Amino acid sequence: MRLAGRFGGAALSLLMVAVLGFFLFRVVPGDPVVSMTRGRPSTAAMQAELRAQFGLDRPLHEQFWSYFTSLLQGDLGTSFTFRRPVSDVILERLGPTLLLVGTATLIAVLLGLWLGVRAAWRRDSVFDKVTTGVSLTLWAVPTFWLGMLLMMVTGDLFPSRGMRDTDTAPDFVSQALDVGHHLVLPSVTLVAVVCAEYALVMRSSLLEEMHAPYLTTARAKGLRDDLVRRRHAVPNAVLPAITLVFLRFGLVVAGAITTETVFSWPGLGLLFYDALTGPDYFLLQGLLVVTAGAVVVMNLLADLLHGVLDPRVKVV
Amino acid sequence: MLELKNLSVHYGPKRVVSEVDLTLAPGQTLGLAGESGSGKSTVAMSVLRLLPRTARVEGEILLDGDDVRTMSWGRLRAVRWASASIVFQGAMHSLNPVRRVGDQIAEPMRLHGTRGSVTELLEQVELPREKARAYPHELSGGQRQRVMIAMALACGPRLVIADEPTTALDVVVQAQVLAVLKRLVAEQDLGLLMISHDLSVLAETCDDLAVMHRGELVERGRTREVIANPRHPHTAALTAAFPVIGDPAHRWADPAPAPEPLLQVRDLVVDYGRTRAVDGVDLTIGRGEIVALVGQSGSGKTTLARTIMGLRKPSSGRVIFDGAEVARSGKALKAFRRQVQLVLQDPSSALNPRHTVFDAVAEGLRVHGLADDQEAQVTAAVERAELRPASLYLESLPHELSGGQQQRVVIAGALVLRPRLLVADEPVASLDASVRGEIVALLLRLRRELGLASLIITHDLGLAWQIADRVAVMHQGKIVEQGSVEQVLLTPSHDYTRALLRAVPQV
């Protein structure tokens, strides 16, 4: 019953996203047809024809209805700028983004949780003070600034633009190495920002558990300090952090915009940036639906996983 | 087996335990009594060196001849649980919430390499073997406490320390848990050091009794003798605070003539979904009468009280106050609520920590739009609650007051609205023994001077004997017996009342 409720809630959120996606970009100033024909001579007749082609001459509710019905069939419309189906464009860019965000999240989770646990367990130690200080700083600085700083500091050590070089040999190993090489700077930037939050949340969550009576029980049983931490404190303290990781993962997909723009990483973030400069209605709609959908789905996953990890939460 | 010599514990400059000497021979049972802050739990925790790092421990703590204070960490870990184990107050949070209890019982056995089976341990504490697969939140308070006992016995220790093992359990469950603990201690010839604020619980379980007061050990002797002839005034205060049912000296309520009814409850039914929480209850409270509503947790007594106060709508039945049916909404309900005030169990959570005493007491006046002459009214109420002079307390914050003073503030907050009925939910359960008597006396004085009627909700039959004119016994949503205190508590007619009385620990 409650499981059904969660899925129902997620479905409702997705519906809201679809509705919002349509109307939000209709209020954005700028005429798409004008921007499409920018720099080229065009007559009023040509513009009218374009309008008809993209269905922009029809009343708003008709436009919405056709958008909504095709959305249900997985058709996100056609991009003005790319002149291709939006879904194809997004799918093509999804891979690089998932590679970047996935790598960064994985590293950030492992590093952040480890740092948080160590900092909390040795509260007020030098390690704790340094970790907390650095985390707060990294969390506070603008991502693009951090990215540019990294570029300057590392010099020519790592490539700072794109995902692969054109002159790399076509075999798998060289291609993979090349992509990995390009991945270093953007993922370090992303890790620095995301990891800080995980570390801080894990730290405060563990600090809250530190005085729990069941830890005294565990100590009284004769457990070593690190076993008390590993077996008893961390499994309880990690629950809020895991929820956060999933919620963030959804957001990071969209939140990589600045990082991808700075490093010209050919992912969804860069695509978002390009679509906004259009503005490319259908592409923006599609991107919004996909990224907001990712947040909703991850939220749902976080709920379900929390139910699996914490026996007190009954999801099913 | 256990020997404490000249034990002192400091937190910074504050001395919480001073120069305590105690010995416990194998197979001996010793109760350590005292109020909150007396240092009794600190003594217990020091035996396995479980105090926080900030504690400074002096003196000797000899466990089987070895000083726990100077042991290496490795030796200490080997001694913990294998030589001495602790039954924590498991009803709260002493079990890891995300691990199965069987796993938690087995953990020390694996760690210390002792053989044994979780199933056998569970059988010893009279729990079915399937409970090993349960998580703590799936068990009742009594079951969790049994798990704690099974866990403490896992490595066959010769000394068991029990720290408030039955606090927060109701009287029937408490009796069951104590019986299990007593039986196992006798069967396995264990040494037992039991800590409690409740003398009657210690009297049930322990042959010897030690009393702590402000960090010092003030009395030590055979339990019977200490309770019968207390030498230290604090011990005397502790024994006097726990009323003996049937003893006229502990009956503080003055006999009152049968009054005319103030509140009448007629055939009241309250359902929560498909559960019937209150099932056809009839109850009358007279003007100036004190009625005790007793029963176990889950018997429906709190739901009944909430419904009487108009905080919950009954499914059927009537509540008549002062001759008129209680309104279910609007101004009339608000006016009724002013006349019926609530006093909760735990004053520290009932008071907003950021509100001064004045704000806390005046809030009711503001809500009911009676704010003119606020200061005089608040002062009068605070003094009525015996916080004199009021000016000393009005600007205090709750954390600056003791538990008893906090409860007086809560009572003042009720009195300021000049109610005619006080509904008190376990008004003394979270108070120290010595304060408890003062609050009981205050409630009786308010009745005498203001004609204030009270409905006292409690699982403590001793409190009912002390304060009430009449007792109503509630069981599974029904009132199974009601009548005068003497009639119900001395010559009970219902089996359930008899079971409740049997469960009361005897001093």
mmCIF file with all atom_site columns, C-alpha atoms in Angstrom, chain A residues 41-102:
data_model
loop_
_atom_site.group_PDB
_atom_site.id
_atom_site.type_symbol
_atom_site.label_atom_id
_atom_site.label_alt_id
_atom_site.label_comp_id
_atom_site.label_asym_id
_atom_site.label_entity_id
_atom_site.label_seq_id
_atom_site.pdbx_PDB_ins_code
_atom_site.Cartn_x
_atom_site.Cartn_y
_atom_site.Cartn_z
_atom_site.occupancy
_atom_site.B_iso_or_equiv
_atom_site.pdbx_formal_charge
_atom_site.auth_seq_id
_atom_site.auth_comp_id
_atom_site.auth_asym_id
_atom_site.auth_atom_id
_atom_site.pdbx_PDB_model_num
ATOM 1  C CA . PRO A 1 41  ? 17.895 36.639 -44.828 1.00 0.00 ? 41  PRO A CA 1
ATOM 2  C CA . SER A 1 42  ? 14.353 35.469 -44.242 1.00 0.00 ? 42  SER A CA 1
ATOM 3  C CA . THR A 1 43  ? 10.970 36.671 -45.365 1.00 0.00 ? 43  THR A CA 1
ATOM 4  C CA . ALA A 1 44  ? 7.804  36.745 -43.335 1.00 0.00 ? 44  ALA A CA 1
ATOM 5  C CA . ALA A 1 45  ? 6.529  33.860 -45.456 1.00 0.00 ? 45  ALA A CA 1
ATOM 6  C CA . MET A 1 46  ? 9.538  31.714 -44.597 1.00 0.00 ? 46  MET A CA 1
ATOM 7  C CA . GLN A 1 47  ? 9.091  32.454 -40.904 1.00 0.00 ? 47  GLN A CA 1
ATOM 8  C CA . ALA A 1 48  ? 5.402  31.546 -41.109 1.00 0.00 ? 48  ALA A CA 1
ATOM 9  C CA . GLU A 1 49  ? 6.326  28.305 -42.795 1.00 0.00 ? 49  GLU A CA 1
ATOM 10 C CA . LEU A 1 50  ? 8.803  27.490 -40.035 1.00 0.00 ? 50  LEU A CA 1
ATOM 11 C CA . ARG A 1 51  ? 6.149  28.281 -37.455 1.00 0.00 ? 51  ARG A CA 1
ATOM 12 C CA . ALA A 1 52  ? 3.746  25.902 -39.141 1.00 0.00 ? 52  ALA A CA 1
ATOM 13 C CA . GLN A 1 53  ? 6.423  23.235 -39.399 1.00 0.00 ? 53  GLN A CA 1
ATOM 14 C CA . PHE A 1 54  ? 7.064  23.258 -35.654 1.00 0.00 ? 54  PHE A CA 1
ATOM 15 C CA . GLY A 1 55  ? 3.395  23.744 -34.819 1.00 0.00 ? 55  GLY A CA 1
ATOM 16 C CA . LEU A 1 56  ? 4.043  27.136 -33.230 1.00 0.00 ? 56  LEU A CA 1
ATOM 17 C CA . ASP A 1 57  ? 1.110  28.759 -35.022 1.00 0.00 ? 57  ASP A CA 1
ATOM 18 C CA . ARG A 1 58  ? -1.461 26.619 -33.274 1.00 0.00 ? 58  ARG A CA 1
ATOM 19 C CA . PRO A 1 59  ? -3.219 27.665 -30.005 1.00 0.00 ? 59  PRO A CA 1
ATOM 20 C CA . LEU A 1 60  ? -1.270 26.972 -26.824 1.00 0.00 ? 60  LEU A CA 1
ATOM 21 C CA . HIS A 1 61  ? -3.550 24.208 -25.516 1.00 0.00 ? 61  HIS A CA 1
ATOM 22 C CA . GLU A 1 62  ? -3.309 22.336 -28.827 1.00 0.00 ? 62  GLU A CA 1
ATOM 23 C CA . GLN A 1 63  ? 0.469  22.663 -28.718 1.00 0.00 ? 63  GLN A CA 1
ATOM 24 C CA . PHE A 1 64  ? 0.461  21.342 -25.163 1.00 0.00 ? 64  PHE A CA 1
ATOM 25 C CA . TRP A 1 65  ? -1.767 18.418 -26.024 1.00 0.00 ? 65  TRP A CA 1
ATOM 26 C CA . SER A 1 66  ? 0.368  17.288 -28.922 1.00 0.00 ? 66  SER A CA 1
ATOM 27 C CA . TYR A 1 67  ? 3.519  17.754 -26.787 1.00 0.00 ? 67  TYR A CA 1
ATOM 28 C CA . PHE A 1 68  ? 2.012  15.740 -23.978 1.00 0.00 ? 68  PHE A CA 1
ATOM 29 C CA . THR A 1 69  ? 0.687  12.872 -26.096 1.00 0.00 ? 69  THR A CA 1
ATOM 30 C CA . SER A 1 70  ? 3.959  12.479 -27.951 1.00 0.00 ? 70  SER A CA 1
ATOM 31 C CA . LEU A 1 71  ? 5.853  12.698 -24.650 1.00 0.00 ? 71  LEU A CA 1
ATOM 32 C CA . LEU A 1 72  ? 3.937  9.659  -23.444 1.00 0.00 ? 72  LEU A CA 1
ATOM 33 C CA . GLN A 1 73  ? 5.180  7.835  -26.531 1.00 0.00 ? 73  GLN A CA 1
ATOM 34 C CA . GLY A 1 74  ? 8.756  8.882  -25.806 1.00 0.00 ? 74  GLY A CA 1
ATOM 35 C CA . ASP A 1 75  ? 8.793  11.524 -28.514 1.00 0.00 ? 75  ASP A CA 1
ATOM 36 C CA . LEU A 1 76  ? 10.254 14.780 -27.199 1.00 0.00 ? 76  LEU A CA 1
ATOM 37 C CA . GLY A 1 77  ? 9.814  16.727 -30.418 1.00 0.00 ? 77  GLY A CA 1
ATOM 38 C CA . THR A 1 78  ? 12.408 18.081 -32.792 1.00 0.00 ? 78  THR A CA 1
ATOM 39 C CA . SER A 1 79  ? 15.242 20.399 -31.891 1.00 0.00 ? 79  SER A CA 1
ATOM 40 C CA . PHE A 1 80  ? 15.258 23.724 -33.766 1.00 0.00 ? 80  PHE A CA 1
ATOM 41 C CA . THR A 1 81  ? 19.003 24.029 -33.732 1.00 0.00 ? 81  THR A CA 1
ATOM 42 C CA . PHE A 1 82  ? 20.038 20.459 -34.421 1.00 0.00 ? 82  PHE A CA 1
ATOM 43 C CA . ARG A 1 83  ? 17.104 19.689 -36.733 1.00 0.00 ? 83  ARG A CA 1
ATOM 44 C CA . ARG A 1 84  ? 16.982 16.219 -35.187 1.00 0.00 ? 84  ARG A CA 1
ATOM 45 C CA . PRO A 1 85  ? 14.698 14.500 -32.674 1.00 0.00 ? 85  PRO A CA 1
ATOM 46 C CA . VAL A 1 86  ? 15.403 15.837 -29.191 1.00 0.00 ? 86  VAL A CA 1
ATOM 47 C CA . SER A 1 87  ? 15.511 12.330 -27.750 1.00 0.00 ? 87  SER A CA 1
ATOM 48 C CA . ASP A 1 88  ? 18.350 11.382 -30.111 1.00 0.00 ? 88  ASP A CA 1
ATOM 49 C CA . VAL A 1 89  ? 20.330 14.484 -29.192 1.00 0.00 ? 89  VAL A CA 1
ATOM 50 C CA . ILE A 1 90  ? 19.854 13.871 -25.456 1.00 0.00 ? 90  ILE A CA 1
ATOM 51 C CA . LEU A 1 91  ? 20.683 10.182 -25.706 1.00 0.00 ? 91  LEU A CA 1
ATOM 52 C CA . GLU A 1 92  ? 23.883 10.978 -27.519 1.00 0.00 ? 92  GLU A CA 1
ATOM 53 C CA . ARG A 1 93  ? 24.961 13.351 -24.729 1.00 0.00 ? 93  ARG A CA 1
ATOM 54 C CA . LEU A 1 94  ? 23.758 11.174 -21.864 1.00 0.00 ? 94  LEU A CA 1
ATOM 55 C CA . GLY A 1 95  ? 26.750 8.825  -22.088 1.00 0.00 ? 95  GLY A CA 1
ATOM 56 C CA . PRO A 1 96  ? 29.458 11.438 -21.425 1.00 0.00 ? 96  PRO A CA 1
ATOM 57 C CA . THR A 1 97  ? 27.470 12.960 -18.589 1.00 0.00 ? 97  THR A CA 1
ATOM 58 C CA . LEU A 1 98  ? 26.878 9.610  -16.912 1.00 0.00 ? 98  LEU A CA 1
ATOM 59 C CA . LEU A 1 99  ? 30.563 8.810  -17.292 1.00 0.00 ? 99  LEU A CA 1
ATOM 60 C CA . LEU A 1 100 ? 31.593 12.084 -15.689 1.00 0.00 ? 100 LEU A CA 1
ATOM 61 C CA . VAL A 1 101 ? 28.929 12.230 -12.991 1.00 0.00 ? 101 VAL A CA 1
ATOM 62 C CA . GLY A 1 102 ? 29.152 8.505  -12.245 1.00 0.00 ? 102 GLY A CA 1
#
